[in-house]
């Protein structure tokens, strides 16, 4: 949700900022802008509606020199996406420029006060209010930029990650964060700012993760100076980031989404690496084992997440209840956080998040912690806010996910939940040793089965071209594959803009069956399950109403194959592992439907990766 990049050092800032914006564009692409201080310390702001390439065109022929600058790619919250509302924003005198990710909730109150003081506003954004307030405070109390930022942020309510520079002050870049991610890259004689590590890793792997309500002064020739808003000096060790450039480039694929779909066997290997011993057929999940008493005593486990991560959480419920016999509740974080949920000390909350920055999931986690729950995180991004706010947890190690539609994050989240459920179930003795070994053995084979599904790529692409006409899709599944049906529908709607709904298959006759006619494609996710026969009846009901059936079945299936218009056969596996296989044809189906409709699958309209605002 909005991307921030900043640079101060000995190199020309503009190329670094533009490259950084392109790497961050997955976070928002409504508009982009850059602010630079040139050798005479003049401050220039250039901004443009649309993608970063529009900004580049706009900057052609302009003075883009300077070794200090800030830049922004926007996902609009306050004010429509246009040139004026784009960041950076100038202060009244145009002496200060600021970029911002987040929402300033009390911006109207501050704006009214500033208007009384004679300030006027060009944009509709909360961000312009912030930069004007900084200028006002700076002048009124005769402060340095660093102190003015601190003092201003003390009365700001909301979430922010900001970068600020000032005319005639070419040696200082100030940044701050609260509730929105911000990383400082530390190089030799240079500093970088990024909403995540992607704009930084080409130059340095040493980073500082700022905490909430911390302000940093990046000054040439000095170490970073970090203060809390209350003026307390803070020291942070630098951390090493493990990303490589290859991880964040398309590597010959037309889209990140396709690359990430095909990366799933590799990301599952990374996820299981050091945790699943393929020879002994054993799982060692230290996060769980180190806190096994908490799991043994837990009367209840709560899972909270949003979107695709919530779908993984639903599968987590099936897994944990089946193998550990601990009751599990799963709830979308935006509901959980606002309904005063019952949380008792001893409850365990599992927040699941790819980015580790989703605002609702973060707030739900904070609420549960306040009420005494033990927090066990399942996150992908190392050092993210959610990961840092947990008592313990397991990283999914999917590698960077850049396509807006989540793919490899989902399969690695499910894999972590499988490993957790097997570990806890074995410890609690609610899962027999024989069954444990059988499932673990299957898990060691899962990657070769995923690779086998990739050989169906062409077939799925051809099938997708038949369905570009559709205006609606229905997805049905049961048990472990009901959340997969939800996930298939979400994938299709977010990147192809075709309306799609997922249902538990047997719910169809309680209403959705009315939608079925010869135009309606129905995707039935039904590998060999304990409820297979029941789903066969559902398929007959769809057939009788002339619906178009796309079935995801286990290899060798006879009954459904006879009725389906299209059949994708996946390798056989343990029922609890089937989501790792069945979701892949659904990801490919939505990818191909969307690309055949000419959609931008990596940057679908209105969406952005990492929802750091409510
Ligand atoms: C869907 C998608 C979103 C995210 C959701 C949660 O493809 O990407 O639904 O799953 O915004 O994001 P994280 O997992 O980062 O908390």
Short mmCIF file of C-alpha atoms in Angstrom, two decimals, residues 38-437:
data_model
loop_
_atom_site.label_atom_id
_atom_site.label_comp_id
_atom_site.label_asym_id
_atom_site.label_seq_id
_atom_site.Cartn_x
_atom_site.Cartn_y
_atom_site.Cartn_z
CA UNK A 38 20.32 19.50 -6.55
CA UNK A 39 23.90 20.75 -6.02
CA UNK A 40 22.60 24.26 -5.28
CA UNK A 41 20.26 22.77 -2.67
CA UNK A 42 17.21 23.65 -4.73
CA UNK A 43 14.28 21.39 -4.07
CA UNK A 44 12.32 20.08 -7.07
CA UNK A 45 9.21 17.89 -6.96
CA UNK A 46 8.03 16.01 -10.06
CA UNK A 47 4.92 13.86 -10.02
CA UNK A 48 2.55 12.23 -12.38
CA UNK A 49 -0.67 10.23 -12.41
CA UNK A 50 -0.34 6.55 -13.35
CA UNK A 51 2.68 4.30 -13.43
CA UNK A 52 6.33 5.05 -12.79
CA UNK A 53 6.98 5.07 -16.54
CA UNK A 54 4.70 8.13 -16.82
CA UNK A 55 6.81 9.85 -14.18
CA UNK A 56 9.97 9.03 -16.13
CA UNK A 57 8.47 10.57 -19.28
CA UNK A 58 7.43 13.63 -17.29
CA UNK A 59 10.95 14.05 -15.92
CA UNK A 60 12.59 13.97 -19.35
CA UNK A 61 14.51 17.20 -19.95
CA UNK A 62 14.07 18.41 -16.36
CA UNK A 63 16.77 18.90 -13.73
CA UNK A 64 17.00 15.50 -12.08
CA UNK A 65 20.44 15.97 -10.58
CA UNK A 66 21.19 15.58 -6.88
CA UNK A 67 22.52 13.03 -4.43
CA UNK A 68 19.58 13.20 -2.03
CA UNK A 69 15.95 12.48 -2.79
CA UNK A 70 12.70 10.78 -1.86
CA UNK A 71 10.12 9.08 -4.07
CA UNK A 72 6.70 7.50 -3.80
CA UNK A 73 4.31 5.25 -5.66
CA UNK A 74 0.72 5.70 -4.50
CA UNK A 75 -2.33 3.61 -3.75
CA UNK A 76 -4.96 6.30 -3.27
CA UNK A 77 -6.80 6.66 0.04
CA UNK A 78 -7.57 10.38 0.52
CA UNK A 79 -8.26 12.06 -2.79
CA UNK A 80 -8.55 10.64 -6.28
CA UNK A 81 -5.46 9.44 -8.12
CA UNK A 82 -4.28 12.55 -10.00
CA UNK A 83 -1.12 14.67 -10.35
CA UNK A 84 -2.03 17.03 -7.51
CA UNK A 85 -2.75 14.32 -4.98
CA UNK A 86 0.40 12.40 -5.92
CA UNK A 87 3.34 12.49 -3.50
CA UNK A 88 5.78 14.07 -2.64
CA UNK A 89 3.91 17.03 -1.20
CA UNK A 90 5.44 20.44 -0.69
CA UNK A 91 4.96 22.57 2.38
CA UNK A 92 3.45 26.06 1.96
CA UNK A 93 6.81 27.74 1.21
CA UNK A 94 7.90 24.77 -0.91
CA UNK A 95 10.90 24.44 1.39
CA UNK A 96 10.00 20.94 2.63
CA UNK A 97 8.91 17.87 0.65
CA UNK A 98 7.39 14.75 2.17
CA UNK A 99 6.32 11.26 1.12
CA UNK A 100 3.90 9.23 3.19
CA UNK A 101 2.45 5.76 3.41
CA UNK A 102 -0.49 5.33 5.80
CA UNK A 103 -3.44 7.41 6.97
CA UNK A 104 -3.40 10.46 9.24
CA UNK A 105 -6.74 10.05 11.00
CA UNK A 106 -6.90 13.49 12.65
CA UNK A 107 -5.80 15.36 9.53
CA UNK A 108 -9.02 17.41 9.35
CA UNK A 109 -8.52 18.80 12.87
CA UNK A 110 -4.90 19.71 12.07
CA UNK A 111 -5.93 21.16 8.72
CA UNK A 112 -8.47 23.49 10.36
CA UNK A 113 -5.83 24.75 12.80
CA UNK A 114 -3.38 25.37 9.97
CA UNK A 115 -5.99 27.20 7.87
CA UNK A 116 -6.53 29.52 10.85
CA UNK A 117 -2.78 30.17 10.78
CA UNK A 118 -3.02 31.20 7.12
CA UNK A 119 -2.03 27.94 5.43
CA UNK A 120 -3.74 26.92 2.22
CA UNK A 121 -3.90 23.48 0.60
CA UNK A 122 -3.61 22.33 -2.98
CA UNK A 123 -4.51 18.66 -2.62
CA UNK A 124 -7.21 16.63 -0.88
CA UNK A 125 -4.66 14.47 0.92
CA UNK A 126 -3.91 13.92 4.58
CA UNK A 127 -0.22 13.94 3.62
CA UNK A 128 -0.17 17.60 2.62
CA UNK A 129 -1.53 18.42 6.08
CA UNK A 130 1.41 16.60 7.64
CA UNK A 131 4.09 18.43 5.67
CA UNK A 132 2.45 21.81 6.34
CA UNK A 133 2.25 20.98 10.04
CA UNK A 134 5.96 20.13 10.09
CA UNK A 135 6.79 23.46 8.48
CA UNK A 136 4.53 25.33 10.90
CA UNK A 137 6.06 23.66 13.98
CA UNK A 138 9.58 24.11 12.64
CA UNK A 139 9.09 27.86 12.18
CA UNK A 140 7.09 28.45 15.32
CA UNK A 141 9.58 26.76 17.65
CA UNK A 142 12.67 27.42 15.54
CA UNK A 143 13.56 23.72 15.33
CA UNK A 144 15.75 21.58 13.12
CA UNK A 145 13.93 19.39 10.59
CA UNK A 146 14.57 16.31 12.75
CA UNK A 147 13.13 17.94 15.89
CA UNK A 148 10.20 19.45 14.00
CA UNK A 149 9.24 16.04 12.61
CA UNK A 150 9.36 14.50 16.10
CA UNK A 151 7.33 17.28 17.64
CA UNK A 152 4.69 17.20 14.88
CA UNK A 153 4.26 13.45 15.01
CA UNK A 154 3.50 13.62 18.73
CA UNK A 155 0.02 14.95 17.98
CA UNK A 156 -0.62 12.89 14.86
CA UNK A 157 -3.15 10.04 15.16
CA UNK A 158 -2.93 7.32 12.56
CA UNK A 159 -0.39 5.29 10.67
CA UNK A 160 2.60 6.56 8.79
CA UNK A 161 5.91 5.83 7.20
CA UNK A 162 7.40 9.10 5.99
CA UNK A 163 10.49 10.51 4.33
CA UNK A 164 11.22 14.26 4.51
CA UNK A 165 13.83 16.53 2.91
CA UNK A 166 14.35 20.28 3.05
CA UNK A 167 15.64 22.97 0.69
CA UNK A 168 19.09 24.28 1.72
CA UNK A 169 19.61 21.24 3.95
CA UNK A 170 21.27 18.81 1.51
CA UNK A 171 22.96 16.63 4.12
CA UNK A 172 19.90 15.40 5.99
CA UNK A 173 17.04 13.03 5.22
CA UNK A 174 14.53 12.45 8.02
CA UNK A 175 12.21 9.45 8.19
CA UNK A 176 9.76 8.02 10.71
CA UNK A 177 7.28 5.21 11.10
CA UNK A 178 4.26 4.08 13.04
CA UNK A 179 2.11 1.20 11.84
CA UNK A 180 3.48 1.30 8.27
CA UNK A 181 6.66 -0.49 7.25
CA UNK A 182 9.94 1.34 6.73
CA UNK A 183 13.46 -0.02 6.41
CA UNK A 184 16.75 1.91 6.44
CA UNK A 185 19.53 0.49 4.26
CA UNK A 186 23.03 1.26 5.51
CA UNK A 187 25.79 1.36 2.88
CA UNK A 188 29.34 2.79 2.80
CA UNK A 189 28.78 6.55 2.89
CA UNK A 190 25.17 6.25 1.83
CA UNK A 191 21.73 5.46 3.22
CA UNK A 192 18.57 4.14 1.64
CA UNK A 193 14.93 4.10 2.67
CA UNK A 194 12.41 1.54 1.53
CA UNK A 195 8.92 0.33 2.35
CA UNK A 196 10.54 -3.07 2.03
CA UNK A 197 13.98 -4.35 1.15
CA UNK A 198 13.42 -4.64 -2.62
CA UNK A 199 14.73 -1.16 -3.58
CA UNK A 200 17.71 -1.58 -1.26
CA UNK A 201 19.21 -5.03 -1.84
CA UNK A 202 21.05 -4.07 -5.01
CA UNK A 203 23.23 -1.72 -2.93
CA UNK A 204 23.47 -3.14 0.57
CA UNK A 205 22.28 -6.06 2.65
CA UNK A 206 22.68 -4.21 5.98
CA UNK A 207 19.40 -2.79 7.20
CA UNK A 208 17.82 -1.24 10.25
CA UNK A 209 14.19 -2.03 11.07
CA UNK A 210 12.62 1.00 12.69
CA UNK A 211 10.05 0.47 15.42
CA UNK A 212 6.79 2.34 15.76
CA UNK A 213 7.11 5.96 16.86
CA UNK A 214 10.78 6.16 15.95
CA UNK A 215 12.30 8.97 13.89
CA UNK A 216 15.65 8.63 12.14
CA UNK A 217 18.03 11.32 10.94
CA UNK A 218 20.20 10.12 8.06
CA UNK A 219 23.04 12.59 7.76
CA UNK A 220 26.05 12.43 5.48
CA UNK A 221 29.19 11.43 7.36
CA UNK A 222 27.27 10.38 10.48
CA UNK A 223 25.75 7.21 11.90
CA UNK A 224 21.93 7.12 11.76
CA UNK A 225 20.48 8.98 14.74
CA UNK A 226 17.27 7.39 16.01
CA UNK A 227 14.96 8.97 18.57
CA UNK A 228 11.55 8.00 19.82
CA UNK A 229 8.86 10.66 19.57
CA UNK A 230 9.56 11.32 23.25
CA UNK A 231 13.17 12.22 22.43
CA UNK A 232 14.72 9.05 23.82
CA UNK A 233 17.85 7.97 22.01
CA UNK A 234 17.56 4.43 20.55
CA UNK A 235 20.31 2.16 19.29
CA UNK A 236 19.50 -0.51 16.70
CA UNK A 237 21.87 -3.19 15.47
CA UNK A 238 21.85 -3.61 11.70
CA UNK A 239 20.33 -6.86 10.42
CA UNK A 240 21.31 -8.77 7.29
CA UNK A 241 18.72 -9.29 4.58
CA UNK A 242 18.93 -12.57 2.72
CA UNK A 243 17.14 -11.52 -0.47
CA UNK A 244 18.91 -11.72 -3.80
CA UNK A 245 18.20 -9.70 -6.94
CA UNK A 246 17.13 -12.91 -8.70
CA UNK A 247 14.42 -13.33 -6.06
CA UNK A 248 12.78 -10.06 -7.06
CA UNK A 249 13.10 -10.22 -10.84
CA UNK A 250 10.81 -11.95 -13.32
CA UNK A 251 13.48 -14.38 -14.47
CA UNK A 252 12.14 -14.76 -18.02
CA UNK A 253 8.47 -15.11 -17.04
CA UNK A 254 5.98 -12.60 -18.50
CA UNK A 255 4.56 -11.88 -15.05
CA UNK A 256 5.62 -12.23 -11.43
CA UNK A 257 2.43 -14.16 -10.78
CA UNK A 258 3.35 -16.91 -13.25
CA UNK A 259 6.91 -17.03 -11.92
CA UNK A 260 5.59 -17.35 -8.39
CA UNK A 261 3.12 -20.10 -9.33
CA UNK A 262 5.94 -22.09 -10.88
CA UNK A 263 8.21 -21.37 -7.92
CA UNK A 264 5.94 -23.25 -5.55
CA UNK A 265 7.90 -26.47 -5.39
CA UNK A 266 11.04 -24.44 -4.64
CA UNK A 267 9.29 -22.33 -2.01
CA UNK A 268 7.85 -25.43 -0.35
CA UNK A 269 11.37 -26.86 -0.25
CA UNK A 270 12.58 -23.68 1.47
CA UNK A 271 9.63 -23.83 3.82
CA UNK A 272 10.33 -27.44 4.85
CA UNK A 273 14.11 -27.07 4.81
CA UNK A 274 15.66 -27.83 8.21
CA UNK A 275 12.21 -28.68 9.54
CA UNK A 276 11.27 -31.86 7.74
CA UNK A 277 13.82 -34.65 7.96
CA UNK A 278 13.17 -36.67 4.82
CA UNK A 279 15.19 -39.68 6.01
CA UNK A 280 13.80 -39.97 9.51
CA UNK A 281 10.36 -38.83 8.31
CA UNK A 282 10.16 -36.39 11.19
CA UNK A 283 9.25 -32.75 11.58
CA UNK A 284 11.16 -30.45 13.90
CA UNK A 285 9.39 -27.16 14.33
CA UNK A 286 11.37 -25.42 17.05
CA UNK A 287 8.87 -22.56 17.47
CA UNK A 288 6.20 -25.08 18.47
CA UNK A 289 8.46 -27.44 20.45
CA UNK A 290 9.93 -24.57 22.51
CA UNK A 291 6.40 -23.63 23.58
CA UNK A 292 4.77 -27.03 23.54
CA UNK A 293 3.37 -26.52 27.06
CA UNK A 294 1.31 -23.61 25.79
CA UNK A 295 -0.15 -25.82 23.05
CA UNK A 296 -0.69 -28.72 25.47
CA UNK A 297 -2.61 -26.47 27.87
CA UNK A 298 -4.50 -24.47 25.25
CA UNK A 299 -8.27 -24.81 25.49
CA UNK A 300 -8.68 -23.00 22.21
CA UNK A 301 -6.71 -21.72 19.24
CA UNK A 302 -7.80 -18.61 17.36
CA UNK A 303 -6.61 -17.92 13.85
CA UNK A 304 -6.91 -14.47 12.29
CA UNK A 305 -5.88 -13.20 8.86
CA UNK A 306 -7.20 -11.50 5.72
CA UNK A 307 -7.84 -12.62 2.13
CA UNK A 308 -5.79 -15.53 0.93
CA UNK A 309 -4.11 -15.88 4.31
CA UNK A 310 -7.56 -16.28 5.88
CA UNK A 311 -8.23 -19.13 3.44
CA UNK A 312 -5.02 -20.80 4.62
CA UNK A 313 -6.27 -20.26 8.18
CA UNK A 314 -9.52 -22.09 7.39
CA UNK A 315 -7.47 -25.08 6.28
CA UNK A 316 -5.50 -24.70 9.53
CA UNK A 317 -8.73 -25.23 11.47
CA UNK A 318 -9.43 -28.51 9.68
CA UNK A 319 -5.86 -29.64 10.30
CA UNK A 320 -5.55 -28.68 13.96
CA UNK A 321 -8.98 -29.98 14.94
CA UNK A 322 -8.41 -33.26 13.10
CA UNK A 323 -4.92 -33.99 14.41
CA UNK A 324 -4.74 -32.14 17.74
CA UNK A 325 -8.38 -32.17 18.90
CA UNK A 326 -8.05 -28.55 20.05
CA UNK A 327 -11.03 -26.34 19.13
CA UNK A 328 -10.06 -23.72 16.56
CA UNK A 329 -11.87 -20.55 15.55
CA UNK A 330 -10.91 -18.67 12.39
CA UNK A 331 -11.96 -15.11 11.77
CA UNK A 332 -11.07 -12.34 9.34
CA UNK A 333 -8.97 -9.83 11.24
CA UNK A 334 -11.12 -6.79 10.39
CA UNK A 335 -14.10 -8.38 12.19
CA UNK A 336 -12.13 -9.87 15.03
CA UNK A 337 -10.49 -6.60 16.02
CA UNK A 338 -13.71 -4.59 16.34
CA UNK A 339 -16.18 -6.96 17.96
CA UNK A 340 -14.70 -7.32 21.44
CA UNK A 341 -13.98 -11.06 21.05
CA UNK A 342 -13.75 -13.36 24.07
CA UNK A 343 -10.07 -14.12 24.62
CA UNK A 344 -8.92 -15.90 27.74
CA UNK A 345 -5.39 -16.10 29.09
CA UNK A 346 -4.02 -19.37 27.78
CA UNK A 347 -5.71 -18.99 24.39
CA UNK A 348 -3.33 -19.08 21.46
CA UNK A 349 -3.74 -16.65 18.58
CA UNK A 350 -2.18 -17.47 15.23
CA UNK A 351 -2.01 -14.40 12.96
CA UNK A 352 -1.23 -15.45 9.39
CA UNK A 353 0.19 -12.91 6.97
CA UNK A 354 2.42 -12.98 3.93
CA UNK A 355 3.55 -9.36 4.27
CA UNK A 356 3.43 -9.24 8.05
CA UNK A 357 2.16 -5.68 7.66
CA UNK A 358 -1.59 -6.05 7.08
CA UNK A 359 -3.14 -3.37 9.30
CA UNK A 360 -6.16 -5.38 10.44
CA UNK A 361 -4.15 -8.51 11.23
CA UNK A 362 -1.63 -6.42 13.14
CA UNK A 363 -4.39 -4.75 15.18
CA UNK A 364 -6.13 -8.09 15.85
CA UNK A 365 -2.83 -9.48 17.10
CA UNK A 366 -2.27 -6.50 19.42
CA UNK A 367 -5.78 -6.86 20.82
CA UNK A 368 -5.32 -10.58 21.53
CA UNK A 369 -1.98 -9.95 23.20
CA UNK A 370 -3.51 -7.27 25.46
CA UNK A 371 -6.13 -9.79 26.52
CA UNK A 372 -3.50 -12.34 27.46
CA UNK A 373 -3.32 -14.66 24.46
CA UNK A 374 -0.06 -16.30 23.45
CA UNK A 375 0.78 -15.14 19.90
CA UNK A 376 2.22 -17.63 17.42
CA UNK A 377 2.84 -15.96 14.04
CA UNK A 378 2.91 -17.45 10.58
CA UNK A 379 4.54 -14.82 8.35
CA UNK A 380 6.61 -14.66 5.22
CA UNK A 381 8.44 -11.35 5.46
CA UNK A 382 11.29 -11.60 7.94
CA UNK A 383 11.43 -8.69 10.39
CA UNK A 384 7.90 -7.51 9.48
CA UNK A 385 5.70 -5.84 12.10
CA UNK A 386 3.59 -8.94 12.75
CA UNK A 387 6.63 -11.21 12.92
CA UNK A 388 8.23 -8.88 15.45
CA UNK A 389 5.09 -8.62 17.55
CA UNK A 390 4.64 -12.35 18.20
CA UNK A 391 5.76 -14.49 21.13
CA UNK A 392 6.96 -17.17 18.76
CA UNK A 393 6.21 -18.37 15.27
CA UNK A 394 7.27 -20.00 12.05
CA UNK A 395 8.38 -18.14 8.95
CA UNK A 396 6.99 -19.55 5.73
CA UNK A 397 10.19 -18.77 3.76
CA UNK A 398 8.26 -18.48 0.48
CA UNK A 399 10.69 -15.82 -0.76
CA UNK A 400 9.46 -12.40 -1.92
CA UNK A 401 5.96 -12.45 -3.38
CA UNK A 402 5.62 -9.54 -5.78
CA UNK A 403 2.56 -10.44 -7.89
CA UNK A 404 -0.41 -8.82 -6.18
CA UNK A 405 -2.35 -12.10 -6.29
CA UNK A 406 -1.00 -14.34 -3.56
CA UNK A 407 0.09 -17.80 -4.73
CA UNK A 408 3.22 -19.26 -3.19
CA UNK A 409 2.42 -17.50 0.08
CA UNK A 410 -0.75 -19.61 0.34
CA UNK A 411 0.88 -22.99 -0.25
CA UNK A 412 3.71 -22.26 2.17
CA UNK A 413 1.26 -21.04 4.83
CA UNK A 414 -0.71 -24.28 4.45
CA UNK A 415 2.55 -26.25 4.66
CA UNK A 416 3.50 -24.51 7.92
CA UNK A 417 0.04 -25.23 9.33
CA UNK A 418 0.36 -28.89 8.31
CA UNK A 419 3.74 -29.13 10.04
CA UNK A 420 2.35 -27.40 13.13
CA UNK A 421 -0.70 -29.67 13.35
CA UNK A 422 1.41 -32.81 12.90
CA UNK A 423 3.91 -31.66 15.53
CA UNK A 424 1.30 -30.70 18.11
CA UNK A 425 -0.82 -33.79 17.41
CA UNK A 426 2.15 -36.08 17.88
CA UNK A 427 3.10 -34.37 21.16
CA UNK A 428 -0.47 -34.51 22.44
CA UNK A 429 -0.76 -38.12 21.25
CA UNK A 430 -3.99 -37.26 19.48
CA UNK A 431 -2.37 -38.47 16.28
CA UNK A 432 -1.06 -42.02 16.02
CA UNK A 433 2.59 -42.54 15.19
CA UNK A 434 1.64 -44.60 12.16
CA UNK A 435 -0.58 -41.88 10.73
CA UNK A 436 2.02 -39.21 11.54
CA UNK A 437 4.69 -41.11 9.58
#
